[in-house]
Amino acid sequence: MRDARWSELLRQANAGDRAAYVAFLKEISPVLRGVIKARSGGRPEESEDILQNVLIAIHEKRHTWRDTEPVTAWLYAITRYKTVDALRKLGRNQTAAFDGEEADIVDDSVIDPTAARDLEQLLGQLDDTAATIVRQIKLQGLTAEEVGAQLNMTPGAVRVSLHRAMTRLSATVHDDETEMAKQKAPT
């Protein structure tokens, strides 16, 4: 419903309808603001700056949107890339004074290779589509709309598949934990 409305507004805007363009921007802004806040860790001070950059990019690139494709996937892709770019710049420009306590801070950028292996083994128990959905939404942060556009599925079907996959993964982990507890229990 929202995608159809936004698509129509952007079609009209690209055809020169200024009122449609203003309506389009007014409708997408609160949604994109929410996406940006979620992706940036809820930092409101950076979120507004990122939103402005996203809206500028949308304005500059609106001619690249193919009106046969969902506009929300296009919008979310621009939002995702601009948010990641902004967070990278913020991370690069942030400095902190050395006080000797940095050795106590865990480096989140270091990936435990055993965790990655275990995750791949778990995802290997799912069918390819479900594993792709879990990877893209839970690990890469894509939306159901974005994944649905890639997999030719509705966002609702993506969410249902994600829920079922996560339920299966939870059950598998629970079964593994139960089995390990049995093995460790004194006989």
Short mmCIF file of C-alpha atoms in Angstrom, two decimals:
data_model
loop_
_atom_site.label_atom_id
_atom_site.label_comp_id
_atom_site.label_asym_id
_atom_site.label_seq_id
_atom_site.Cartn_x
_atom_site.Cartn_y
_atom_site.Cartn_z
CA MET A 1 0.00 0.00 0.00
CA ARG A 2 2.68 2.50 1.07
CA ASP A 3 4.97 1.40 -1.76
CA ALA A 4 2.22 1.90 -4.33
CA ARG A 5 1.44 5.39 -3.02
CA TRP A 6 5.09 6.43 -2.84
CA SER A 7 5.73 4.99 -6.29
CA GLU A 8 2.87 7.01 -7.74
CA LEU A 9 4.02 10.19 -6.00
CA LEU A 10 7.58 9.76 -7.27
CA ARG A 11 6.32 9.02 -10.80
CA GLN A 12 4.34 12.27 -10.71
CA ALA A 13 7.29 14.15 -9.21
CA ASN A 14 9.62 12.87 -11.91
CA ALA A 15 7.08 14.08 -14.45
CA GLY A 16 7.34 17.59 -12.96
CA ASP A 17 4.57 17.65 -10.33
CA ARG A 18 6.05 19.75 -7.51
CA ALA A 19 3.16 19.11 -5.10
CA ALA A 20 3.58 15.35 -5.53
CA TYR A 21 7.30 15.69 -4.81
CA VAL A 22 6.66 17.68 -1.62
CA ALA A 23 4.07 15.07 -0.51
CA PHE A 24 6.53 12.28 -1.32
CA LEU A 25 9.30 13.85 0.78
CA LYS A 26 6.91 14.56 3.68
CA GLU A 27 5.71 10.95 3.72
CA ILE A 28 9.08 9.24 3.41
CA SER A 29 10.99 11.44 5.88
CA PRO A 30 9.55 10.04 9.15
CA VAL A 31 9.97 6.46 7.92
CA LEU A 32 13.55 7.01 6.79
CA ARG A 33 14.30 8.84 10.05
CA GLY A 34 13.22 5.70 11.92
CA VAL A 35 15.38 3.48 9.71
CA ILE A 36 18.37 5.77 10.23
CA LYS A 37 17.89 5.89 14.01
CA ALA A 38 17.69 2.10 14.14
CA ARG A 39 20.83 1.68 12.02
CA SER A 40 22.84 4.36 13.82
CA GLY A 41 22.16 3.12 17.32
CA GLY A 42 19.47 5.71 18.01
CA ARG A 43 21.79 8.74 18.07
CA PRO A 44 19.36 11.58 17.34
CA GLU A 45 22.07 14.21 16.78
CA GLU A 46 23.58 12.24 13.90
CA SER A 47 20.26 10.93 12.60
CA GLU A 48 19.03 14.31 11.38
CA ASP A 49 22.27 15.03 9.54
CA ILE A 50 22.15 11.60 7.93
CA LEU A 51 18.49 12.11 6.97
CA GLN A 52 19.38 15.36 5.23
CA ASN A 53 22.14 13.58 3.28
CA VAL A 54 19.70 10.81 2.36
CA LEU A 55 17.10 13.29 1.13
CA ILE A 56 19.73 15.10 -0.94
CA ALA A 57 20.85 11.79 -2.45
CA ILE A 58 17.23 10.88 -3.24
CA HIS A 59 16.76 14.24 -4.92
CA GLU A 60 19.94 13.88 -6.95
CA LYS A 61 19.28 10.25 -7.89
CA ARG A 62 15.50 10.21 -8.29
CA HIS A 63 15.87 9.89 -12.05
CA THR A 64 17.65 6.54 -11.51
CA TRP A 65 14.63 4.90 -9.88
CA ARG A 66 13.01 2.42 -12.26
CA ASP A 67 9.28 2.91 -11.91
CA THR A 68 8.67 -0.78 -12.53
CA GLU A 69 10.49 -1.65 -9.28
CA PRO A 70 9.41 -1.04 -5.67
CA VAL A 71 10.34 2.46 -4.56
CA THR A 72 10.76 1.38 -0.91
CA ALA A 73 13.63 -0.99 -1.75
CA TRP A 74 15.31 1.83 -3.68
CA LEU A 75 14.78 4.28 -0.80
CA TYR A 76 16.00 1.82 1.84
CA ALA A 77 19.11 1.03 -0.21
CA ILE A 78 20.03 4.72 -0.44
CA THR A 79 19.29 5.16 3.27
CA ARG A 80 21.39 2.14 4.21
CA TYR A 81 24.40 3.27 2.16
CA LYS A 82 24.26 6.88 3.35
CA THR A 83 23.91 5.77 6.98
CA VAL A 84 26.85 3.40 6.72
CA ASP A 85 28.95 6.09 5.03
CA ALA A 86 28.08 8.64 7.72
CA LEU A 87 28.83 6.22 10.55
CA ARG A 88 32.16 5.32 8.97
CA LYS A 89 33.09 9.01 8.78
CA LEU A 90 32.01 9.56 12.37
CA GLY A 91 34.03 6.56 13.51
CA ARG A 92 37.11 7.75 11.66
CA ASN A 93 36.88 11.27 13.02
CA GLN A 94 36.23 10.37 16.65
CA THR A 95 39.26 10.58 18.87
CA ALA A 96 39.71 9.81 22.54
CA ALA A 97 42.48 10.65 24.91
CA PHE A 98 44.66 7.73 25.94
CA ASP A 99 44.20 7.08 29.64
CA GLY A 100 45.70 3.60 29.88
CA GLU A 101 42.37 1.80 30.23
CA GLU A 102 41.98 0.95 26.55
CA ALA A 103 43.43 -2.52 27.15
CA ASP A 104 40.28 -3.34 29.16
CA ILE A 105 37.97 -2.55 26.25
CA VAL A 106 36.82 -5.47 24.12
CA ASP A 107 37.43 -4.96 20.41
CA ASP A 108 34.02 -5.65 18.78
CA SER A 109 35.58 -5.68 15.32
CA VAL A 110 37.39 -8.96 16.05
CA ILE A 111 35.24 -11.88 14.97
CA ASP A 112 35.52 -15.15 16.83
CA PRO A 113 36.20 -17.74 14.09
CA THR A 114 34.47 -20.48 16.10
CA ALA A 115 31.32 -18.37 16.35
CA ALA A 116 31.34 -17.81 12.59
CA ARG A 117 31.80 -21.55 12.01
CA ASP A 118 28.99 -22.42 14.45
CA LEU A 119 26.70 -19.87 12.83
CA GLU A 120 27.35 -21.29 9.37
CA GLN A 121 26.65 -24.81 10.66
CA LEU A 122 23.36 -23.63 12.12
CA LEU A 123 22.36 -21.79 8.96
CA GLY A 124 23.32 -24.88 6.95
CA GLN A 125 20.40 -26.67 8.58
CA LEU A 126 17.96 -24.29 6.91
CA ASP A 127 16.89 -24.30 3.29
CA ASP A 128 18.78 -21.83 1.08
CA THR A 129 16.02 -19.22 1.00
CA ALA A 130 15.53 -19.22 4.77
CA ALA A 131 19.29 -19.05 5.38
CA THR A 132 19.59 -16.12 2.95
CA ILE A 133 16.74 -14.30 4.70
CA VAL A 134 18.34 -14.79 8.12
CA ARG A 135 21.76 -13.64 6.86
CA GLN A 136 20.42 -10.56 5.12
CA ILE A 137 18.01 -9.38 7.81
CA LYS A 138 19.70 -10.48 11.04
CA LEU A 139 23.35 -10.17 10.04
CA GLN A 140 23.40 -7.53 7.32
CA GLY A 141 20.53 -5.40 8.60
CA LEU A 142 18.43 -5.35 5.45
CA THR A 143 14.67 -4.84 5.70
CA ALA A 144 12.01 -7.38 4.75
CA GLU A 145 11.14 -5.13 1.81
CA GLU A 146 14.72 -5.14 0.52
CA VAL A 147 15.10 -8.89 0.91
CA GLY A 148 11.69 -9.50 -0.62
CA ALA A 149 12.62 -7.46 -3.67
CA GLN A 150 15.77 -9.53 -4.12
CA LEU A 151 14.04 -12.88 -3.60
CA ASN A 152 10.81 -12.07 -5.44
CA MET A 153 8.78 -12.43 -2.22
CA THR A 154 6.37 -10.12 -0.46
CA PRO A 155 7.69 -8.47 2.71
CA GLY A 156 5.06 -10.41 4.68
CA ALA A 157 6.27 -13.72 3.27
CA VAL A 158 9.85 -12.75 4.13
CA ARG A 159 8.83 -11.97 7.73
CA VAL A 160 6.97 -15.28 8.06
CA SER A 161 9.94 -17.17 6.65
CA LEU A 162 12.29 -15.30 9.00
CA HIS A 163 10.12 -16.11 12.00
CA ARG A 164 9.95 -19.79 11.08
CA ALA A 165 13.70 -19.94 10.46
CA MET A 166 14.48 -18.29 13.79
CA THR A 167 12.11 -20.69 15.56
CA ARG A 168 13.92 -23.64 13.93
CA LEU A 169 17.30 -22.24 14.86
CA SER A 170 16.21 -21.63 18.46
CA ALA A 171 14.90 -25.18 18.73
CA THR A 172 18.14 -26.55 17.30
CA VAL A 173 20.24 -24.56 19.77
CA HIS A 174 17.98 -25.61 22.65
CA ASP A 175 18.25 -29.27 21.61
CA ASP A 176 22.05 -28.97 21.40
CA GLU A 177 22.23 -27.36 24.84
CA THR A 178 20.01 -30.08 26.31
CA GLU A 179 22.21 -32.77 24.77
CA MET A 180 25.37 -31.14 26.09
CA ALA A 181 23.87 -30.85 29.58
CA LYS A 182 23.01 -34.56 29.52
CA GLN A 183 26.57 -35.42 28.52
CA LYS A 184 28.05 -33.30 31.32
CA ALA A 185 25.67 -34.60 34.00
CA PRO A 186 27.21 -37.14 36.39
CA THR A 187 25.89 -40.65 35.83
#
